[in-house]
PDB file of N, CA, C and O in Angstrom:
ATOM      1  N   UNK A   1      26.116  12.915 -53.685  1.00 70.00           N
ATOM      2  CA  UNK A   1      26.442  12.106 -53.099  1.00 70.00           C
ATOM      3  C   UNK A   1      26.676  12.588 -51.524  1.00 70.00           C
ATOM      4  O   UNK A   1      26.246  11.907 -50.610  1.00 70.00           O
ATOM      5  N   UNK A   2      27.264  13.689 -51.119  1.00 90.00           N
ATOM      6  CA  UNK A   2      27.544  14.087 -50.076  1.00 90.00           C
ATOM      7  C   UNK A   2      26.386  14.487 -48.811  1.00 90.00           C
ATOM      8  O   UNK A   2      26.041  14.259 -48.122  1.00 90.00           O
ATOM      9  N   UNK A   3      25.517  14.693 -49.932  1.00 85.00           N
ATOM     10  CA  UNK A   3      24.171  15.628 -49.539  1.00 85.00           C
ATOM     11  C   UNK A   3      23.771  14.533 -49.233  1.00 85.00           C
ATOM     12  O   UNK A   3      23.002  14.451 -47.591  1.00 85.00           O
ATOM     13  N   UNK A   4      23.260  12.985 -49.430  1.00 86.00           N
ATOM     14  CA  UNK A   4      22.460  12.284 -48.846  1.00 86.00           C
ATOM     15  C   UNK A   4      23.236  11.382 -47.816  1.00 86.00           C
ATOM     16  O   UNK A   4      22.518  10.601 -46.929  1.00 86.00           O
ATOM     17  N   UNK A   5      24.782  11.382 -47.992  1.00 88.00           N
ATOM     18  CA  UNK A   5      25.141  10.718 -46.843  1.00 88.00           C
ATOM     19  C   UNK A   5      25.362  11.246 -45.327  1.00 88.00           C
ATOM     20  O   UNK A   5      24.958  10.588 -44.561  1.00 88.00           O
ATOM     21  N   UNK A   6      25.040  13.161 -45.595  1.00 91.00           N
ATOM     22  CA  UNK A   6      24.671  13.669 -44.320  1.00 91.00           C
ATOM     23  C   UNK A   6      23.832  13.430 -44.264  1.00 91.00           C
ATOM     24  O   UNK A   6      23.005  13.035 -42.970  1.00 91.00           O
ATOM     25  N   UNK A   7      22.634  12.898 -44.575  1.00 90.00           N
ATOM     26  CA  UNK A   7      21.175  13.531 -44.285  1.00 90.00           C
ATOM     27  C   UNK A   7      20.827  12.025 -43.797  1.00 90.00           C
ATOM     28  O   UNK A   7      20.379  12.030 -42.575  1.00 90.00           O
ATOM     29  N   UNK A   8      21.619  10.644 -44.379  1.00 92.00           N
ATOM     30  CA  UNK A   8      21.148   9.930 -43.547  1.00 92.00           C
ATOM     31  C   UNK A   8      21.651   9.276 -42.548  1.00 92.00           C
ATOM     32  O   UNK A   8      21.449   8.916 -41.527  1.00 92.00           O
ATOM     33  N   UNK A   9      23.109  10.040 -42.235  1.00 93.00           N
ATOM     34  CA  UNK A   9      23.701   9.876 -41.009  1.00 93.00           C
ATOM     35  C   UNK A   9      22.937  10.745 -39.799  1.00 93.00           C
ATOM     36  O   UNK A   9      22.802  10.503 -38.720  1.00 93.00           O
ATOM     37  N   UNK A  10      22.550  11.829 -40.760  1.00 93.00           N
ATOM     38  CA  UNK A  10      21.593  12.788 -39.638  1.00 93.00           C
ATOM     39  C   UNK A  10      20.444  11.774 -38.826  1.00 93.00           C
ATOM     40  O   UNK A  10      20.141  11.897 -37.762  1.00 93.00           O
ATOM     41  N   UNK A  11      19.523  11.332 -39.612  1.00 95.00           N
ATOM     42  CA  UNK A  11      18.582  10.173 -39.317  1.00 95.00           C
ATOM     43  C   UNK A  11      19.277   9.003 -38.738  1.00 95.00           C
ATOM     44  O   UNK A  11      18.464   8.899 -37.428  1.00 95.00           O
ATOM     45  N   UNK A  12      20.426   8.825 -38.910  1.00 94.00           N
ATOM     46  CA  UNK A  12      20.705   7.597 -37.703  1.00 94.00           C
ATOM     47  C   UNK A  12      20.804   8.097 -36.532  1.00 94.00           C
ATOM     48  O   UNK A  12      20.527   7.454 -35.715  1.00 94.00           O
ATOM     49  N   UNK A  13      21.734   9.353 -36.202  1.00 95.00           N
ATOM     50  CA  UNK A  13      21.932   9.844 -35.309  1.00 95.00           C
ATOM     51  C   UNK A  13      20.695  10.466 -34.710  1.00 95.00           C
ATOM     52  O   UNK A  13      20.570  10.120 -33.037  1.00 95.00           O
ATOM     53  N   UNK A  14      19.556  10.772 -35.155  1.00 96.00           N
ATOM     54  CA  UNK A  14      18.506  10.965 -34.410  1.00 96.00           C
ATOM     55  C   UNK A  14      17.623  10.100 -33.873  1.00 96.00           C
ATOM     56  O   UNK A  14      17.029  10.072 -32.898  1.00 96.00           O
ATOM     57  N   UNK A  15      17.557   9.084 -34.749  1.00 96.00           N
ATOM     58  CA  UNK A  15      17.151   8.078 -34.155  1.00 96.00           C
ATOM     59  C   UNK A  15      17.909   7.254 -33.360  1.00 96.00           C
ATOM     60  O   UNK A  15      16.711   6.561 -32.577  1.00 96.00           O
ATOM     61  N   UNK A  16      19.065   7.254 -33.423  1.00 96.00           N
ATOM     62  CA  UNK A  16      20.037   6.683 -32.031  1.00 96.00           C
ATOM     63  C   UNK A  16      19.377   7.697 -30.656  1.00 96.00           C
ATOM     64  O   UNK A  16      19.261   7.197 -29.609  1.00 96.00           O
ATOM     65  N   UNK A  17      19.127   8.896 -30.959  1.00 97.00           N
ATOM     66  CA  UNK A  17      19.009   9.742 -29.732  1.00 97.00           C
ATOM     67  C   UNK A  17      17.183   9.494 -29.417  1.00 97.00           C
ATOM     68  O   UNK A  17      16.974   9.210 -27.921  1.00 97.00           O
ATOM     69  N   UNK A  18      16.592   9.223 -30.280  1.00 97.00           N
ATOM     70  CA  UNK A  18      15.365   8.976 -29.801  1.00 97.00           C
ATOM     71  C   UNK A  18      14.610   7.556 -29.328  1.00 97.00           C
ATOM     72  O   UNK A  18      14.417   7.547 -28.120  1.00 97.00           O
ATOM     73  N   UNK A  19      16.046   6.732 -29.660  1.00 97.00           N
ATOM     74  CA  UNK A  19      15.733   5.442 -29.038  1.00 97.00           C
ATOM     75  C   UNK A  19      16.437   5.599 -27.539  1.00 97.00           C
ATOM     76  O   UNK A  19      15.756   4.904 -26.751  1.00 97.00           O
ATOM     77  N   UNK A  20      17.331   6.025 -27.393  1.00 97.00           N
ATOM     78  CA  UNK A  20      17.940   6.665 -26.102  1.00 97.00           C
ATOM     79  C   UNK A  20      16.553   7.241 -25.049  1.00 97.00           C
ATOM     80  O   UNK A  20      16.305   7.142 -23.574  1.00 97.00           O
ATOM     81  N   UNK A  21      16.331   8.190 -25.500  1.00 97.00           N
ATOM     82  CA  UNK A  21      14.953   9.060 -24.780  1.00 97.00           C
ATOM     83  C   UNK A  21      13.703   7.937 -24.802  1.00 97.00           C
ATOM     84  O   UNK A  21      13.553   7.884 -23.476  1.00 97.00           O
ATOM     85  N   UNK A  22      13.690   7.205 -25.116  1.00 97.00           N
ATOM     86  CA  UNK A  22      12.312   6.284 -25.765  1.00 97.00           C
ATOM     87  C   UNK A  22      12.712   5.064 -24.381  1.00 97.00           C
ATOM     88  O   UNK A  22      12.165   4.849 -23.285  1.00 97.00           O
ATOM     89  N   UNK A  23      13.670   4.742 -24.483  1.00 97.00           N
ATOM     90  CA  UNK A  23      14.518   3.824 -23.419  1.00 97.00           C
ATOM     91  C   UNK A  23      14.188   4.407 -21.669  1.00 97.00           C
ATOM     92  O   UNK A  23      14.126   4.059 -20.755  1.00 97.00           O
ATOM     93  N   UNK A  24      14.971   5.874 -21.871  1.00 97.00           N
ATOM     94  CA  UNK A  24      14.930   6.273 -20.343  1.00 97.00           C
ATOM     95  C   UNK A  24      13.363   6.490 -19.893  1.00 97.00           C
ATOM     96  O   UNK A  24      13.188   6.397 -18.958  1.00 97.00           O
ATOM     97  N   UNK A  25      12.650   6.763 -20.866  1.00 97.00           N
ATOM     98  CA  UNK A  25      11.104   7.064 -20.362  1.00 97.00           C
ATOM     99  C   UNK A  25      10.343   5.617 -20.175  1.00 97.00           C
ATOM    100  O   UNK A  25       9.450   5.923 -18.716  1.00 97.00           O
ATOM    101  N   UNK A  26      10.707   4.203 -20.639  1.00 97.00           N
ATOM    102  CA  UNK A  26      10.494   3.329 -20.288  1.00 97.00           C
ATOM    103  C   UNK A  26      10.686   2.972 -18.707  1.00 97.00           C
ATOM    104  O   UNK A  26      10.267   2.644 -18.131  1.00 97.00           O
ATOM    105  N   UNK A  27      11.961   3.158 -18.570  1.00 97.00           N
ATOM    106  CA  UNK A  27      12.475   3.417 -17.422  1.00 97.00           C
ATOM    107  C   UNK A  27      12.392   3.774 -16.147  1.00 97.00           C
ATOM    108  O   UNK A  27      11.575   3.482 -15.145  1.00 97.00           O
ATOM    109  N   UNK A  28      11.681   5.355 -16.547  1.00 97.00           N
ATOM    110  CA  UNK A  28      10.867   6.106 -15.402  1.00 97.00           C
ATOM    111  C   UNK A  28       9.332   5.560 -15.230  1.00 97.00           C
ATOM    112  O   UNK A  28       9.064   5.380 -14.347  1.00 97.00           O
ATOM    113  N   UNK A  29       9.082   4.866 -16.288  1.00 97.00           N
ATOM    114  CA  UNK A  29       7.550   4.677 -16.501  1.00 97.00           C
ATOM    115  C   UNK A  29       7.758   3.322 -15.440  1.00 97.00           C
ATOM    116  O   UNK A  29       6.579   3.199 -14.768  1.00 97.00           O
ATOM    117  N   UNK A  30       8.279   2.718 -15.577  1.00 97.00           N
ATOM    118  CA  UNK A  30       8.298   1.167 -14.820  1.00 97.00           C
ATOM    119  C   UNK A  30       9.145   1.614 -13.408  1.00 97.00           C
ATOM    120  O   UNK A  30       8.213   0.895 -12.561  1.00 97.00           O
ATOM    121  N   UNK A  31       9.899   2.204 -13.876  1.00 97.00           N
ATOM    122  CA  UNK A  31       9.820   2.877 -12.082  1.00 97.00           C
ATOM    123  C   UNK A  31       9.001   3.422 -10.762  1.00 97.00           C
ATOM    124  O   UNK A  31       8.605   3.166  -9.989  1.00 97.00           O
ATOM    125  N   UNK A  32       7.725   4.125 -11.740  1.00 97.00           N
ATOM    126  CA  UNK A  32       6.971   4.519 -11.056  1.00 97.00           C
ATOM    127  C   UNK A  32       5.743   3.888 -10.939  1.00 97.00           C
ATOM    128  O   UNK A  32       5.174   3.900  -9.867  1.00 97.00           O
ATOM    129  N   UNK A  33       5.520   2.975 -11.814  1.00 97.00           N
ATOM    130  CA  UNK A  33       4.412   1.412 -11.349  1.00 97.00           C
ATOM    131  C   UNK A  33       5.278   1.197 -10.460  1.00 97.00           C
ATOM    132  O   UNK A  33       4.322   0.890  -9.459  1.00 97.00           O
ATOM    133  N   UNK A  34       6.514   0.891 -10.515  1.00 96.00           N
ATOM    134  CA  UNK A  34       6.524  -0.125  -9.167  1.00 96.00           C
ATOM    135  C   UNK A  34       6.788   0.536  -7.980  1.00 96.00           C
ATOM    136  O   UNK A  34       6.109   0.361  -6.802  1.00 96.00           O
ATOM    137  N   UNK A  35       7.005   1.840  -7.842  1.00 96.00           N
ATOM    138  CA  UNK A  35       6.984   3.195  -6.673  1.00 96.00           C
ATOM    139  C   UNK A  35       5.298   3.253  -6.287  1.00 96.00           C
ATOM    140  O   UNK A  35       4.817   2.947  -5.002  1.00 96.00           O
ATOM    141  N   UNK A  36       4.423   3.201  -6.951  1.00 96.00           N
ATOM    142  CA  UNK A  36       3.001   3.051  -7.028  1.00 96.00           C
ATOM    143  C   UNK A  36       2.471   1.915  -5.946  1.00 96.00           C
ATOM    144  O   UNK A  36       1.837   1.624  -5.369  1.00 96.00           O
ATOM    145  N   UNK A  37       3.178   0.871  -6.756  1.00 95.00           N
ATOM    146  CA  UNK A  37       2.452  -0.570  -6.202  1.00 95.00           C
ATOM    147  C   UNK A  37       3.186  -0.699  -4.752  1.00 95.00           C
ATOM    148  O   UNK A  37       2.457  -1.105  -3.767  1.00 95.00           O
ATOM    149  N   UNK A  38       4.466  -0.421  -4.650  1.00 95.00           N
ATOM    150  CA  UNK A  38       4.963  -0.372  -3.011  1.00 95.00           C
ATOM    151  C   UNK A  38       4.659   0.269  -2.398  1.00 95.00           C
ATOM    152  O   UNK A  38       3.999   0.394  -1.033  1.00 95.00           O
ATOM    153  N   UNK A  39       4.077   1.813  -2.458  1.00 95.00           N
ATOM    154  CA  UNK A  39       3.262   2.790  -1.814  1.00 95.00           C
ATOM    155  C   UNK A  39       1.540   1.727  -1.405  1.00 95.00           C
ATOM    156  O   UNK A  39       1.513   2.041   0.061  1.00 95.00           O
ATOM    157  N   UNK A  40       1.090   1.205  -2.306  1.00 94.00           N
ATOM    158  CA  UNK A  40      -0.092   0.734  -2.092  1.00 94.00           C
ATOM    159  C   UNK A  40       0.222  -0.268  -1.240  1.00 94.00           C
ATOM    160  O   UNK A  40      -0.556  -0.933  -0.026  1.00 94.00           O
ATOM    161  N   UNK A  41       1.262  -1.122  -1.366  1.00 93.00           N
ATOM    162  CA  UNK A  41       1.211  -2.613  -0.552  1.00 93.00           C
ATOM    163  C   UNK A  41       1.576  -1.552   0.915  1.00 93.00           C
ATOM    164  O   UNK A  41       0.914  -2.159   2.176  1.00 93.00           O
ATOM    165  N   UNK A  42       2.457  -0.589   1.265  1.00 94.00           N
ATOM    166  CA  UNK A  42       2.237  -0.294   2.610  1.00 94.00           C
ATOM    167  C   UNK A  42       1.312   0.553   3.285  1.00 94.00           C
ATOM    168  O   UNK A  42       1.114   0.288   4.180  1.00 94.00           O
ATOM    169  N   UNK A  43       0.324   1.157   2.141  1.00 94.00           N
ATOM    170  CA  UNK A  43      -1.044   1.584   2.687  1.00 94.00           C
ATOM    171  C   UNK A  43      -1.995   0.105   3.345  1.00 94.00           C
ATOM    172  O   UNK A  43      -2.331   0.339   3.966  1.00 94.00           O
ATOM    173  N   UNK A  44      -1.302  -0.590   2.797  1.00 92.00           N
ATOM    174  CA  UNK A  44      -2.580  -1.827   3.016  1.00 92.00           C
ATOM    175  C   UNK A  44      -2.042  -2.430   4.449  1.00 92.00           C
ATOM    176  O   UNK A  44      -2.712  -2.932   4.795  1.00 92.00           O
ATOM    177  N   UNK A  45      -0.640  -2.720   4.250  1.00 93.00           N
ATOM    178  CA  UNK A  45      -0.181  -3.329   5.655  1.00 93.00           C
ATOM    179  C   UNK A  45      -0.406  -2.072   6.566  1.00 93.00           C
ATOM    180  O   UNK A  45      -0.807  -2.586   7.847  1.00 93.00           O
ATOM    181  N   UNK A  46      -0.383  -0.837   6.741  1.00 94.00           N
ATOM    182  CA  UNK A  46      -0.813  -0.228   7.372  1.00 94.00           C
ATOM    183  C   UNK A  46      -2.262  -0.064   8.092  1.00 94.00           C
ATOM    184  O   UNK A  46      -2.342   0.037   9.372  1.00 94.00           O
ATOM    185  N   UNK A  47      -3.034   0.251   6.988  1.00 94.00           N
ATOM    186  CA  UNK A  47      -4.410  -0.069   7.201  1.00 94.00           C
ATOM    187  C   UNK A  47      -4.582  -1.226   8.357  1.00 94.00           C
ATOM    188  O   UNK A  47      -5.400  -1.435   8.999  1.00 94.00           O
ATOM    189  N   UNK A  48      -4.181  -2.506   7.903  1.00 94.00           N
ATOM    190  CA  UNK A  48      -4.447  -3.962   8.512  1.00 94.00           C
ATOM    191  C   UNK A  48      -3.975  -3.787  10.012  1.00 94.00           C
ATOM    192  O   UNK A  48      -4.587  -4.302  10.971  1.00 94.00           O
ATOM    193  N   UNK A  49      -2.667  -3.034  10.006  1.00 95.00           N
ATOM    194  CA  UNK A  49      -2.427  -2.840  11.815  1.00 95.00           C
ATOM    195  C   UNK A  49      -3.413  -1.879  12.412  1.00 95.00           C
ATOM    196  O   UNK A  49      -3.929  -2.429  13.582  1.00 95.00           O
ATOM    197  N   UNK A  50      -3.825  -0.699  11.633  1.00 95.00           N
ATOM    198  CA  UNK A  50      -4.622  -0.040  11.953  1.00 95.00           C
ATOM    199  C   UNK A  50      -5.682  -0.827  12.778  1.00 95.00           C
ATOM    200  O   UNK A  50      -6.370  -0.866  14.089  1.00 95.00           O
ATOM    201  N   UNK A  51      -6.393  -1.149  11.933  1.00 96.00           N
ATOM    202  CA  UNK A  51      -7.265  -2.417  12.088  1.00 96.00           C
ATOM    203  C   UNK A  51      -7.248  -3.261  13.305  1.00 96.00           C
ATOM    204  O   UNK A  51      -7.958  -3.751  13.819  1.00 96.00           O
ATOM    205  N   UNK A  52      -6.204  -3.790  13.085  1.00 96.00           N
ATOM    206  CA  UNK A  52      -5.876  -4.817  13.910  1.00 96.00           C
ATOM    207  C   UNK A  52      -6.071  -4.389  15.543  1.00 96.00           C
ATOM    208  O   UNK A  52      -6.353  -4.909  16.766  1.00 96.00           O
ATOM    209  N   UNK A  53      -5.436  -2.999  15.873  1.00 96.00           N
ATOM    210  CA  UNK A  53      -5.205  -2.305  17.010  1.00 96.00           C
ATOM    211  C   UNK A  53      -6.835  -2.282  17.379  1.00 96.00           C
ATOM    212  O   UNK A  53      -6.825  -2.288  18.571  1.00 96.00           O
ATOM    213  N   UNK A  54      -7.657  -1.722  16.433  1.00 97.00           N
ATOM    214  CA  UNK A  54      -8.593  -1.054  16.526  1.00 97.00           C
ATOM    215  C   UNK A  54      -9.663  -2.221  17.247  1.00 97.00           C
ATOM    216  O   UNK A  54     -10.334  -2.332  18.410  1.00 97.00           O
ATOM    217  N   UNK A  55      -9.364  -3.506  16.735  1.00 97.00           N
ATOM    218  CA  UNK A  55     -10.224  -4.930  17.094  1.00 97.00           C
ATOM    219  C   UNK A  55      -9.582  -5.025  18.548  1.00 97.00           C
ATOM    220  O   UNK A  55     -10.512  -5.630  18.881  1.00 97.00           O
ATOM    221  N   UNK A  56      -8.640  -5.175  18.704  1.00 97.00           N
ATOM    222  CA  UNK A  56      -7.943  -5.553  20.127  1.00 97.00           C
ATOM    223  C   UNK A  56      -8.810  -4.723  20.919  1.00 97.00           C
ATOM    224  O   UNK A  56      -9.321  -4.971  22.185  1.00 97.00           O
ATOM    225  N   UNK A  57      -8.518  -3.126  20.730  1.00 97.00           N
ATOM    226  CA  UNK A  57      -9.062  -2.513  21.842  1.00 97.00           C
ATOM    227  C   UNK A  57     -10.576  -2.718  21.548  1.00 97.00           C
ATOM    228  O   UNK A  57     -11.240  -2.569  23.228  1.00 97.00           O
ATOM    229  N   UNK A  58     -11.794  -2.924  20.577  1.00 97.00           N
ATOM    230  CA  UNK A  58     -12.941  -3.257  20.755  1.00 97.00           C
ATOM    231  C   UNK A  58     -12.938  -4.800  21.429  1.00 97.00           C
ATOM    232  O   UNK A  58     -13.982  -4.844  23.088  1.00 97.00           O
ATOM    233  N   UNK A  59     -12.199  -5.768  21.948  1.00 97.00           N
ATOM    234  CA  UNK A  59     -12.391  -6.571  22.216  1.00 97.00           C
ATOM    235  C   UNK A  59     -11.835  -6.832  23.927  1.00 97.00           C
ATOM    236  O   UNK A  59     -12.543  -7.022  24.286  1.00 97.00           O
ATOM    237  N   UNK A  60     -10.936  -5.846  24.121  1.00 97.00           N
ATOM    238  CA  UNK A  60     -10.742  -5.621  25.461  1.00 97.00           C
ATOM    239  C   UNK A  60     -11.665  -4.728  25.845  1.00 97.00           C
ATOM    240  O   UNK A  60     -12.329  -5.269  26.901  1.00 97.00           O
ATOM    241  N   UNK A  61     -12.300  -3.816  25.551  1.00 97.00           N
ATOM    242  CA  UNK A  61     -13.654  -3.287  25.985  1.00 97.00           C
ATOM    243  C   UNK A  61     -14.733  -4.408  26.143  1.00 97.00           C
ATOM    244  O   UNK A  61     -15.665  -4.226  27.060  1.00 97.00           O
ATOM    245  N   UNK A  62     -15.042  -5.127  24.893  1.00 98.00           N
ATOM    246  CA  UNK A  62     -16.140  -5.920  25.270  1.00 98.00           C
ATOM    247  C   UNK A  62     -15.912  -6.870  26.618  1.00 98.00           C
ATOM    248  O   UNK A  62     -17.077  -7.271  27.261  1.00 98.00           O
ATOM    249  N   UNK A  63     -14.634  -7.400  26.629  1.00 97.00           N
ATOM    250  CA  UNK A  63     -14.653  -8.273  27.998  1.00 97.00           C
ATOM    251  C   UNK A  63     -14.894  -7.644  29.072  1.00 97.00           C
ATOM    252  O   UNK A  63     -15.160  -8.071  30.070  1.00 97.00           O
ATOM    253  N   UNK A  64     -14.187  -6.088  29.246  1.00 97.00           N
ATOM    254  CA  UNK A  64     -14.324  -6.041  30.196  1.00 97.00           C
ATOM    255  C   UNK A  64     -15.553  -5.421  30.799  1.00 97.00           C
ATOM    256  O   UNK A  64     -16.335  -5.704  31.932  1.00 97.00           O
ATOM    257  N   UNK A  65     -16.433  -5.048  29.810  1.00 97.00           N
ATOM    258  CA  UNK A  65     -18.035  -5.129  29.852  1.00 97.00           C
ATOM    259  C   UNK A  65     -18.826  -6.091  30.201  1.00 97.00           C
ATOM    260  O   UNK A  65     -19.478  -6.682  31.484  1.00 97.00           O
ATOM    261  N   UNK A  66     -18.399  -7.404  29.902  1.00 97.00           N
ATOM    262  CA  UNK A  66     -18.649  -8.620  29.974  1.00 97.00           C
ATOM    263  C   UNK A  66     -18.311  -8.853  31.428  1.00 97.00           C
ATOM    264  O   UNK A  66     -19.390  -9.410  32.155  1.00 97.00           O
ATOM    265  N   UNK A  67     -17.054  -8.765  31.855  1.00 97.00           N
ATOM    266  CA  UNK A  67     -16.971  -9.227  33.125  1.00 97.00           C
ATOM    267  C   UNK A  67     -17.360  -8.451  34.395  1.00 97.00           C
ATOM    268  O   UNK A  67     -17.651  -8.807  35.787  1.00 97.00           O
ATOM    269  N   UNK A  68     -17.699  -7.038  33.698  1.00 97.00           N
ATOM    270  CA  UNK A  68     -18.860  -5.615  35.050  1.00 97.00           C
ATOM    271  C   UNK A  68     -20.190  -6.706  34.674  1.00 97.00           C
ATOM    272  O   UNK A  68     -20.502  -6.378  35.951  1.00 97.00           O
ATOM    273  N   UNK A  69     -20.371  -7.019  34.101  1.00 97.00           N
ATOM    274  CA  UNK A  69     -22.278  -7.525  34.102  1.00 97.00           C
ATOM    275  C   UNK A  69     -21.808  -8.859  34.830  1.00 97.00           C
ATOM    276  O   UNK A  69     -22.988  -9.241  35.130  1.00 97.00           O
ATOM    277  N   UNK A  70     -21.083 -10.022  34.566  1.00 96.00           N
ATOM    278  CA  UNK A  70     -21.045 -10.812  35.301  1.00 96.00           C
ATOM    279  C   UNK A  70     -21.045 -10.479  37.123  1.00 96.00           C
ATOM    280  O   UNK A  70     -21.694 -11.110  38.027  1.00 96.00           O
ATOM    281  N   UNK A  71     -19.988  -9.675  37.125  1.00 96.00           N
ATOM    282  CA  UNK A  71     -20.151  -9.004  38.657  1.00 96.00           C
ATOM    283  C   UNK A  71     -21.565  -8.494  39.159  1.00 96.00           C
ATOM    284  O   UNK A  71     -22.054  -8.982  40.503  1.00 96.00           O
ATOM    285  N   UNK A  72     -21.900  -7.642  38.530  1.00 95.00           N
ATOM    286  CA  UNK A  72     -23.222  -7.192  38.411  1.00 95.00           C
ATOM    287  C   UNK A  72     -24.598  -8.543  39.259  1.00 95.00           C
ATOM    288  O   UNK A  72     -25.273  -8.328  39.877  1.00 95.00           O
ATOM    289  N   UNK A  73     -24.198  -9.576  37.874  1.00 94.00           N
ATOM    290  CA  UNK A  73     -25.262 -10.681  38.222  1.00 94.00           C
ATOM    291  C   UNK A  73     -24.726 -11.344  39.306  1.00 94.00           C
ATOM    292  O   UNK A  73     -25.657 -11.658  40.239  1.00 94.00           O
ATOM    293  N   UNK A  74     -23.560 -11.583  39.531  1.00 93.00           N
ATOM    294  CA  UNK A  74     -23.350 -12.526  40.989  1.00 93.00           C
ATOM    295  C   UNK A  74     -23.749 -11.408  42.110  1.00 93.00           C
ATOM    296  O   UNK A  74     -24.226 -11.916  43.395  1.00 93.00           O
ATOM    297  N   UNK A  75     -23.319 -10.104  42.210  1.00 92.00           N
ATOM    298  CA  UNK A  75     -23.832  -9.456  43.393  1.00 92.00           C
ATOM    299  C   UNK A  75     -25.553  -9.268  43.643  1.00 92.00           C
ATOM    300  O   UNK A  75     -25.825  -9.281  44.405  1.00 92.00           O
ATOM    301  N   UNK A  76     -26.134  -9.668  42.249  1.00 91.00           N
ATOM    302  CA  UNK A  76     -27.434  -9.626  42.680  1.00 91.00           C
ATOM    303  C   UNK A  76     -28.251 -10.891  42.751  1.00 91.00           C
ATOM    304  O   UNK A  76     -28.967 -10.994  43.965  1.00 91.00           O
ATOM    305  N   UNK A  77     -27.500 -12.074  42.749  1.00 90.00           N
ATOM    306  CA  UNK A  77     -27.684 -13.382  42.760  1.00 90.00           C
ATOM    307  C   UNK A  77     -27.514 -13.264  44.425  1.00 90.00           C
ATOM    308  O   UNK A  77     -27.854 -13.710  45.378  1.00 90.00           O
ATOM    309  N   UNK A  78     -25.840 -12.644  44.642  1.00 88.00           N
ATOM    310  CA  UNK A  78     -26.059 -12.878  46.284  1.00 88.00           C
ATOM    311  C   UNK A  78     -27.197 -12.099  47.152  1.00 88.00           C
ATOM    312  O   UNK A  78     -27.404 -12.626  48.347  1.00 88.00           O
ATOM    313  N   UNK A  79     -27.539 -10.935  46.735  1.00 86.00           N
ATOM    314  CA  UNK A  79     -28.267 -10.093  47.459  1.00 86.00           C
ATOM    315  C   UNK A  79     -29.832 -11.417  47.289  1.00 86.00           C
ATOM    316  O   UNK A  79     -30.768 -11.129  48.490  1.00 86.00           O
ATOM    317  N   UNK A  80     -30.438 -11.303  46.785  1.00 82.00           N
ATOM    318  CA  UNK A  80     -31.258 -12.313  46.766  1.00 82.00           C
ATOM    319  C   UNK A  80     -31.275 -13.400  47.621  1.00 82.00           C
ATOM    320  O   UNK A  80     -32.143 -14.156  48.317  1.00 82.00           O
ATOM    321  N   UNK A  81     -30.253 -14.340  48.094  1.00 76.00           N
ATOM    322  CA  UNK A  81     -30.035 -15.071  48.868  1.00 76.00           C
ATOM    323  C   UNK A  81     -29.723 -14.903  49.813  1.00 76.00           C
ATOM    324  O   UNK A  81     -29.321 -15.802  51.258  1.00 76.00           O
ATOM    325  N   UNK A  82     -29.411 -13.789  50.317  1.00 70.00           N
ATOM    326  CA  UNK A  82     -29.215 -12.911  52.097  1.00 70.00           C
ATOM    327  C   UNK A  82     -30.577 -13.353  52.754  1.00 70.00           C
ATOM    328  O   UNK A  82     -31.291 -12.943  52.639  1.00 70.00           O
TER     329      UNK A  82
END
């Protein structure tokens, strides 16, 4: 009887330890998944900021070119009527 009692106690302890390992692995996977989501969010936010800056620069350049073209038009019209 003593043999079976020890065997069942060993199995019980082994199951408890395995349960702790499983819980720790689950927590680790959950944390890694959350970290990956947060990193993806940060990348998306940074990418949006870079794109916004790039568009603002392009807009400023286009406005500058438009103003220069308007000035050239005005100069050409002024020369024609002189």
